[in-house]
Amino acid sequence: MTTLPDPRRGLALLVAALATLAVTVGIPPSPLAAPAEAAQAAAAPAADRYEKQLQKAVNKRRAAHGLRPVRFDRCTDRVAERWGRHLARTGSFEHQSLRPLINRCGARWAGETLAYGRVEPARMVRMWMRSDGHRAILLSRQATHVGIGAARDSRGWVVAADFTRL
């Protein structure tokens, strides 16, 4: 028995392709864009702001302890972004394997902190500082770089912050 492809899938792929083309040539997004894609695109600037504020709060805390700031790293950030979106999408809450940070990013050391809630970045850092394991990662002299993936779900912000030494 032969099954025909779902026409909705074809339409979704066409809309996604048109949206990608529109962005490439500078055309504003189409009102035909899928609602989930539109919501994700609208949430991206908020997530970026949240991540930058969180990195600033982490570095402020590190400075208060006489430590150098952690710098943004694109590879570390890609791993954190992917994991943060996964946690928000699935509703799960567990640490990922740090092997991708070591294998893909060339990290010599890696640590991860997770959190969720309807809290501002400075409060999230205070919460991490009250946990011995998270505090050890935030204040590790090994940490030189960071990538942060923040996504929203029903719990508020879901955050994966990956720290590396490259």
JSON list of C-alpha atoms in Angstrom, two decimals:
[
{"chain": "A", "resi": 1, "resn": "MET", "atom": "CA", "xyz": [0.00, 0.00, 0.00]},
{"chain": "A", "resi": 2, "resn": "THR", "atom": "CA", "xyz": [1.37, 3.37, -1.00]},
{"chain": "A", "resi": 3, "resn": "THR", "atom": "CA", "xyz": [0.81, 6.31, 1.31]},
{"chain": "A", "resi": 4, "resn": "LEU", "atom": "CA", "xyz": [0.66, 9.80, -0.02]},
{"chain": "A", "resi": 5, "resn": "PRO", "atom": "CA", "xyz": [2.70, 12.53, 1.69]},
{"chain": "A", "resi": 6, "resn": "ASP", "atom": "CA", "xyz": [0.80, 14.75, 4.09]},
{"chain": "A", "resi": 7, "resn": "PRO", "atom": "CA", "xyz": [-0.01, 17.94, 2.11]},
{"chain": "A", "resi": 8, "resn": "ARG", "atom": "CA", "xyz": [0.24, 20.02, 5.30]},
{"chain": "A", "resi": 9, "resn": "ARG", "atom": "CA", "xyz": [3.89, 18.99, 5.65]},
{"chain": "A", "resi": 10, "resn": "GLY", "atom": "CA", "xyz": [4.57, 20.20, 2.12]},
{"chain": "A", "resi": 11, "resn": "LEU", "atom": "CA", "xyz": [2.86, 23.51, 2.86]},
{"chain": "A", "resi": 12, "resn": "ALA", "atom": "CA", "xyz": [4.83, 23.93, 6.08]},
{"chain": "A", "resi": 13, "resn": "LEU", "atom": "CA", "xyz": [8.09, 23.26, 4.21]},
{"chain": "A", "resi": 14, "resn": "LEU", "atom": "CA", "xyz": [7.11, 25.76, 1.53]},
{"chain": "A", "resi": 15, "resn": "VAL", "atom": "CA", "xyz": [6.26, 28.45, 4.11]},
{"chain": "A", "resi": 16, "resn": "ALA", "atom": "CA", "xyz": [9.57, 27.80, 5.92]},
{"chain": "A", "resi": 17, "resn": "ALA", "atom": "CA", "xyz": [11.50, 28.00, 2.62]},
{"chain": "A", "resi": 18, "resn": "LEU", "atom": "CA", "xyz": [9.76, 31.26, 1.70]},
{"chain": "A", "resi": 19, "resn": "ALA", "atom": "CA", "xyz": [10.45, 32.71, 5.14]},
{"chain": "A", "resi": 20, "resn": "THR", "atom": "CA", "xyz": [14.14, 31.79, 4.80]},
{"chain": "A", "resi": 21, "resn": "LEU", "atom": "CA", "xyz": [14.28, 33.35, 1.34]},
{"chain": "A", "resi": 22, "resn": "ALA", "atom": "CA", "xyz": [12.52, 36.48, 2.61]},
{"chain": "A", "resi": 23, "resn": "VAL", "atom": "CA", "xyz": [15.04, 36.91, 5.43]},
{"chain": "A", "resi": 24, "resn": "THR", "atom": "CA", "xyz": [17.91, 36.37, 3.02]},
{"chain": "A", "resi": 25, "resn": "VAL", "atom": "CA", "xyz": [16.75, 39.13, 0.68]},
{"chain": "A", "resi": 26, "resn": "GLY", "atom": "CA", "xyz": [15.40, 41.42, 3.40]},
{"chain": "A", "resi": 27, "resn": "ILE", "atom": "CA", "xyz": [11.63, 41.02, 2.92]},
{"chain": "A", "resi": 28, "resn": "PRO", "atom": "CA", "xyz": [9.54, 41.32, 6.13]},
{"chain": "A", "resi": 29, "resn": "PRO", "atom": "CA", "xyz": [8.12, 38.00, 7.45]},
{"chain": "A", "resi": 30, "resn": "SER", "atom": "CA", "xyz": [4.95, 36.76, 5.79]},
{"chain": "A", "resi": 31, "resn": "PRO", "atom": "CA", "xyz": [1.67, 36.73, 7.70]},
{"chain": "A", "resi": 32, "resn": "LEU", "atom": "CA", "xyz": [1.38, 33.13, 6.43]},
{"chain": "A", "resi": 33, "resn": "ALA", "atom": "CA", "xyz": [4.25, 32.00, 8.68]},
{"chain": "A", "resi": 34, "resn": "ALA", "atom": "CA", "xyz": [3.35, 29.12, 10.95]},
{"chain": "A", "resi": 35, "resn": "PRO", "atom": "CA", "xyz": [2.22, 30.33, 14.42]},
{"chain": "A", "resi": 36, "resn": "ALA", "atom": "CA", "xyz": [4.89, 28.31, 16.24]},
{"chain": "A", "resi": 37, "resn": "GLU", "atom": "CA", "xyz": [7.63, 29.71, 14.00]},
{"chain": "A", "resi": 38, "resn": "ALA", "atom": "CA", "xyz": [6.32, 33.25, 14.49]},
{"chain": "A", "resi": 39, "resn": "ALA", "atom": "CA", "xyz": [6.21, 32.81, 18.27]},
{"chain": "A", "resi": 40, "resn": "GLN", "atom": "CA", "xyz": [9.74, 31.42, 18.29]},
{"chain": "A", "resi": 41, "resn": "ALA", "atom": "CA", "xyz": [11.00, 34.31, 16.16]},
{"chain": "A", "resi": 42, "resn": "ALA", "atom": "CA", "xyz": [9.30, 36.83, 18.45]},
{"chain": "A", "resi": 43, "resn": "ALA", "atom": "CA", "xyz": [10.77, 35.16, 21.55]},
{"chain": "A", "resi": 44, "resn": "ALA", "atom": "CA", "xyz": [14.34, 35.16, 20.19]},
{"chain": "A", "resi": 45, "resn": "PRO", "atom": "CA", "xyz": [15.16, 38.81, 21.05]},
{"chain": "A", "resi": 46, "resn": "ALA", "atom": "CA", "xyz": [13.77, 38.35, 24.58]},
{"chain": "A", "resi": 47, "resn": "ALA", "atom": "CA", "xyz": [15.85, 35.19, 25.05]},
{"chain": "A", "resi": 48, "resn": "ASP", "atom": "CA", "xyz": [18.97, 36.95, 23.73]},
{"chain": "A", "resi": 49, "resn": "ARG", "atom": "CA", "xyz": [18.44, 39.82, 26.18]},
{"chain": "A", "resi": 50, "resn": "TYR", "atom": "CA", "xyz": [17.89, 37.39, 29.04]},
{"chain": "A", "resi": 51, "resn": "GLU", "atom": "CA", "xyz": [21.04, 35.43, 28.17]},
{"chain": "A", "resi": 52, "resn": "LYS", "atom": "CA", "xyz": [23.17, 38.60, 28.00]},
{"chain": "A", "resi": 53, "resn": "GLN", "atom": "CA", "xyz": [21.81, 39.79, 31.34]},
{"chain": "A", "resi": 54, "resn": "LEU", "atom": "CA", "xyz": [22.52, 36.38, 32.84]},
{"chain": "A", "resi": 55, "resn": "GLN", "atom": "CA", "xyz": [26.11, 36.42, 31.59]},
{"chain": "A", "resi": 56, "resn": "LYS", "atom": "CA", "xyz": [26.53, 39.92, 33.02]},
{"chain": "A", "resi": 57, "resn": "ALA", "atom": "CA", "xyz": [25.16, 38.75, 36.41]},
{"chain": "A", "resi": 58, "resn": "VAL", "atom": "CA", "xyz": [27.49, 35.72, 36.38]},
{"chain": "A", "resi": 59, "resn": "ASN", "atom": "CA", "xyz": [30.48, 37.94, 35.63]},
{"chain": "A", "resi": 60, "resn": "LYS", "atom": "CA", "xyz": [29.49, 40.41, 38.32]},
{"chain": "A", "resi": 61, "resn": "ARG", "atom": "CA", "xyz": [29.44, 37.56, 40.85]},
{"chain": "A", "resi": 62, "resn": "ARG", "atom": "CA", "xyz": [32.78, 36.23, 39.58]},
{"chain": "A", "resi": 63, "resn": "ALA", "atom": "CA", "xyz": [34.31, 39.73, 39.88]},
{"chain": "A", "resi": 64, "resn": "ALA", "atom": "CA", "xyz": [33.07, 39.96, 43.47]},
{"chain": "A", "resi": 65, "resn": "HIS", "atom": "CA", "xyz": [35.14, 36.83, 44.16]},
{"chain": "A", "resi": 66, "resn": "GLY", "atom": "CA", "xyz": [38.25, 38.15, 42.40]},
{"chain": "A", "resi": 67, "resn": "LEU", "atom": "CA", "xyz": [37.77, 36.02, 39.27]},
{"chain": "A", "resi": 68, "resn": "ARG", "atom": "CA", "xyz": [38.07, 36.94, 35.61]},
{"chain": "A", "resi": 69, "resn": "PRO", "atom": "CA", "xyz": [34.88, 37.21, 33.59]},
{"chain": "A", "resi": 70, "resn": "VAL", "atom": "CA", "xyz": [33.81, 34.35, 31.35]},
{"chain": "A", "resi": 71, "resn": "ARG", "atom": "CA", "xyz": [33.67, 35.27, 27.68]},
{"chain": "A", "resi": 72, "resn": "PHE", "atom": "CA", "xyz": [31.07, 34.26, 25.12]},
{"chain": "A", "resi": 73, "resn": "ASP", "atom": "CA", "xyz": [32.03, 31.33, 22.90]},
{"chain": "A", "resi": 74, "resn": "ARG", "atom": "CA", "xyz": [29.96, 30.51, 19.82]},
{"chain": "A", "resi": 75, "resn": "CYS", "atom": "CA", "xyz": [30.50, 26.73, 19.94]},
{"chain": "A", "resi": 76, "resn": "THR", "atom": "CA", "xyz": [29.74, 26.52, 23.66]},
{"chain": "A", "resi": 77, "resn": "ASP", "atom": "CA", "xyz": [26.68, 28.67, 23.08]},
{"chain": "A", "resi": 78, "resn": "ARG", "atom": "CA", "xyz": [25.36, 26.40, 20.29]},
{"chain": "A", "resi": 79, "resn": "VAL", "atom": "CA", "xyz": [25.49, 23.42, 22.65]},
{"chain": "A", "resi": 80, "resn": "ALA", "atom": "CA", "xyz": [23.77, 25.38, 25.45]},
{"chain": "A", "resi": 81, "resn": "GLU", "atom": "CA", "xyz": [21.12, 26.82, 23.10]},
{"chain": "A", "resi": 82, "resn": "ARG", "atom": "CA", "xyz": [20.25, 23.37, 21.76]},
{"chain": "A", "resi": 83, "resn": "TRP", "atom": "CA", "xyz": [19.95, 21.93, 25.26]},
{"chain": "A", "resi": 84, "resn": "GLY", "atom": "CA", "xyz": [17.91, 24.83, 26.64]},
{"chain": "A", "resi": 85, "resn": "ARG", "atom": "CA", "xyz": [15.41, 24.51, 23.77]},
{"chain": "A", "resi": 86, "resn": "HIS", "atom": "CA", "xyz": [15.26, 20.73, 24.31]},
{"chain": "A", "resi": 87, "resn": "LEU", "atom": "CA", "xyz": [14.47, 21.16, 28.01]},
{"chain": "A", "resi": 88, "resn": "ALA", "atom": "CA", "xyz": [11.75, 23.70, 27.27]},
{"chain": "A", "resi": 89, "resn": "ARG", "atom": "CA", "xyz": [10.26, 21.64, 24.45]},
{"chain": "A", "resi": 90, "resn": "THR", "atom": "CA", "xyz": [10.18, 18.33, 26.34]},
{"chain": "A", "resi": 91, "resn": "GLY", "atom": "CA", "xyz": [9.51, 19.64, 29.84]},
{"chain": "A", "resi": 92, "resn": "SER", "atom": "CA", "xyz": [12.43, 17.56, 31.11]},
{"chain": "A", "resi": 93, "resn": "PHE", "atom": "CA", "xyz": [15.08, 18.86, 33.47]},
{"chain": "A", "resi": 94, "resn": "GLU", "atom": "CA", "xyz": [18.37, 16.99, 33.43]},
{"chain": "A", "resi": 95, "resn": "HIS", "atom": "CA", "xyz": [21.98, 17.67, 32.60]},
{"chain": "A", "resi": 96, "resn": "GLN", "atom": "CA", "xyz": [23.25, 16.75, 29.18]},
{"chain": "A", "resi": 97, "resn": "SER", "atom": "CA", "xyz": [26.46, 14.91, 28.44]},
{"chain": "A", "resi": 98, "resn": "LEU", "atom": "CA", "xyz": [29.32, 17.38, 28.34]},
{"chain": "A", "resi": 99, "resn": "ARG", "atom": "CA", "xyz": [31.05, 15.28, 25.69]},
{"chain": "A", "resi": 100, "resn": "PRO", "atom": "CA", "xyz": [29.89, 17.61, 22.84]},
{"chain": "A", "resi": 101, "resn": "LEU", "atom": "CA", "xyz": [31.62, 20.53, 24.54]},
{"chain": "A", "resi": 102, "resn": "ILE", "atom": "CA", "xyz": [34.82, 18.52, 24.72]},
{"chain": "A", "resi": 103, "resn": "ASN", "atom": "CA", "xyz": [34.62, 16.89, 21.28]},
{"chain": "A", "resi": 104, "resn": "ARG", "atom": "CA", "xyz": [33.06, 19.65, 19.14]},
{"chain": "A", "resi": 105, "resn": "CYS", "atom": "CA", "xyz": [34.28, 22.73, 20.96]},
{"chain": "A", "resi": 106, "resn": "GLY", "atom": "CA", "xyz": [37.71, 21.50, 21.99]},
{"chain": "A", "resi": 107, "resn": "ALA", "atom": "CA", "xyz": [37.07, 22.23, 25.65]},
{"chain": "A", "resi": 108, "resn": "ARG", "atom": "CA", "xyz": [39.62, 21.05, 28.18]},
{"chain": "A", "resi": 109, "resn": "TRP", "atom": "CA", "xyz": [37.11, 21.52, 31.01]},
{"chain": "A", "resi": 110, "resn": "ALA", "atom": "CA", "xyz": [33.33, 21.83, 31.03]},
{"chain": "A", "resi": 111, "resn": "GLY", "atom": "CA", "xyz": [30.56, 22.40, 33.56]},
{"chain": "A", "resi": 112, "resn": "GLU", "atom": "CA", "xyz": [26.85, 23.04, 33.29]},
{"chain": "A", "resi": 113, "resn": "THR", "atom": "CA", "xyz": [24.27, 24.79, 35.41]},
{"chain": "A", "resi": 114, "resn": "LEU", "atom": "CA", "xyz": [20.54, 24.49, 34.82]},
{"chain": "A", "resi": 115, "resn": "ALA", "atom": "CA", "xyz": [17.65, 26.48, 36.20]},
{"chain": "A", "resi": 116, "resn": "TYR", "atom": "CA", "xyz": [14.06, 27.35, 35.52]},
{"chain": "A", "resi": 117, "resn": "GLY", "atom": "CA", "xyz": [11.56, 29.80, 36.85]},
{"chain": "A", "resi": 118, "resn": "ARG", "atom": "CA", "xyz": [9.97, 33.17, 36.46]},
{"chain": "A", "resi": 119, "resn": "VAL", "atom": "CA", "xyz": [12.95, 35.05, 37.81]},
{"chain": "A", "resi": 120, "resn": "GLU", "atom": "CA", "xyz": [15.25, 37.77, 36.56]},
{"chain": "A", "resi": 121, "resn": "PRO", "atom": "CA", "xyz": [18.87, 36.84, 35.73]},
{"chain": "A", "resi": 122, "resn": "ALA", "atom": "CA", "xyz": [20.42, 38.29, 38.91]},
{"chain": "A", "resi": 123, "resn": "ARG", "atom": "CA", "xyz": [18.08, 36.21, 41.06]},
{"chain": "A", "resi": 124, "resn": "MET", "atom": "CA", "xyz": [18.85, 33.09, 39.02]},
{"chain": "A", "resi": 125, "resn": "VAL", "atom": "CA", "xyz": [22.56, 33.60, 39.74]},
{"chain": "A", "resi": 126, "resn": "ARG", "atom": "CA", "xyz": [21.77, 34.05, 43.46]},
{"chain": "A", "resi": 127, "resn": "MET", "atom": "CA", "xyz": [19.88, 30.75, 43.37]},
{"chain": "A", "resi": 128, "resn": "TRP", "atom": "CA", "xyz": [22.87, 29.02, 41.75]},
{"chain": "A", "resi": 129, "resn": "MET", "atom": "CA", "xyz": [25.17, 30.50, 44.37]},
{"chain": "A", "resi": 130, "resn": "ARG", "atom": "CA", "xyz": [23.12, 28.81, 47.12]},
{"chain": "A", "resi": 131, "resn": "SER", "atom": "CA", "xyz": [23.84, 25.39, 45.61]},
{"chain": "A", "resi": 132, "resn": "ASP", "atom": "CA", "xyz": [27.33, 24.01, 46.31]},
{"chain": "A", "resi": 133, "resn": "GLY", "atom": "CA", "xyz": [27.61, 22.27, 42.92]},
{"chain": "A", "resi": 134, "resn": "HIS", "atom": "CA", "xyz": [26.38, 25.21, 40.88]},
{"chain": "A", "resi": 135, "resn": "ARG", "atom": "CA", "xyz": [28.45, 27.67, 42.92]},
{"chain": "A", "resi": 136, "resn": "ALA", "atom": "CA", "xyz": [31.57, 25.59, 42.24]},
{"chain": "A", "resi": 137, "resn": "ILE", "atom": "CA", "xyz": [30.97, 25.81, 38.49]},
{"chain": "A", "resi": 138, "resn": "LEU", "atom": "CA", "xyz": [30.17, 29.55, 38.48]},
{"chain": "A", "resi": 139, "resn": "LEU", "atom": "CA", "xyz": [33.26, 30.35, 40.56]},
{"chain": "A", "resi": 140, "resn": "SER", "atom": "CA", "xyz": [35.61, 27.83, 38.94]},
{"chain": "A", "resi": 141, "resn": "ARG", "atom": "CA", "xyz": [38.97, 29.21, 37.93]},
{"chain": "A", "resi": 142, "resn": "GLN", "atom": "CA", "xyz": [38.85, 26.65, 35.10]},
{"chain": "A", "resi": 143, "resn": "ALA", "atom": "CA", "xyz": [35.92, 28.45, 33.43]},
{"chain": "A", "resi": 144, "resn": "THR", "atom": "CA", "xyz": [37.03, 30.91, 30.76]},
{"chain": "A", "resi": 145, "resn": "HIS", "atom": "CA", "xyz": [34.07, 30.83, 28.35]},
{"chain": "A", "resi": 146, "resn": "VAL", "atom": "CA", "xyz": [30.31, 30.51, 28.51]},
{"chain": "A", "resi": 147, "resn": "GLY", "atom": "CA", "xyz": [27.33, 29.74, 26.32]},
{"chain": "A", "resi": 148, "resn": "ILE", "atom": "CA", "xyz": [23.79, 30.24, 27.57]},
{"chain": "A", "resi": 149, "resn": "GLY", "atom": "CA", "xyz": [20.59, 28.81, 26.17]},
{"chain": "A", "resi": 150, "resn": "ALA", "atom": "CA", "xyz": [17.39, 30.32, 27.55]},
{"chain": "A", "resi": 151, "resn": "ALA", "atom": "CA", "xyz": [13.93, 29.35, 26.35]},
{"chain": "A", "resi": 152, "resn": "ARG", "atom": "CA", "xyz": [10.46, 29.95, 27.71]},
{"chain": "A", "resi": 153, "resn": "ASP", "atom": "CA", "xyz": [7.93, 27.32, 28.64]},
{"chain": "A", "resi": 154, "resn": "SER", "atom": "CA", "xyz": [5.17, 26.95, 31.22]},
{"chain": "A", "resi": 155, "resn": "ARG", "atom": "CA", "xyz": [7.78, 27.11, 34.02]},
{"chain": "A", "resi": 156, "resn": "GLY", "atom": "CA", "xyz": [9.06, 30.49, 32.88]},
{"chain": "A", "resi": 157, "resn": "TRP", "atom": "CA", "xyz": [12.67, 30.64, 31.70]},
{"chain": "A", "resi": 158, "resn": "VAL", "atom": "CA", "xyz": [14.47, 27.34, 31.23]},
{"chain": "A", "resi": 159, "resn": "VAL", "atom": "CA", "xyz": [18.22, 27.91, 31.19]},
{"chain": "A", "resi": 160, "resn": "ALA", "atom": "CA", "xyz": [21.23, 25.79, 30.32]},
{"chain": "A", "resi": 161, "resn": "ALA", "atom": "CA", "xyz": [24.48, 27.64, 31.02]},
{"chain": "A", "resi": 162, "resn": "ASP", "atom": "CA", "xyz": [27.58, 25.80, 29.80]},
{"chain": "A", "resi": 163, "resn": "PHE", "atom": "CA", "xyz": [30.98, 26.86, 31.03]},
{"chain": "A", "resi": 164, "resn": "THR", "atom": "CA", "xyz": [34.18, 25.78, 29.30]},
{"chain": "A", "resi": 165, "resn": "ARG", "atom": "CA", "xyz": [37.92, 26.18, 29.30]},
{"chain": "A", "resi": 166, "resn": "LEU", "atom": "CA", "xyz": [39.13, 26.27, 25.72]}
]
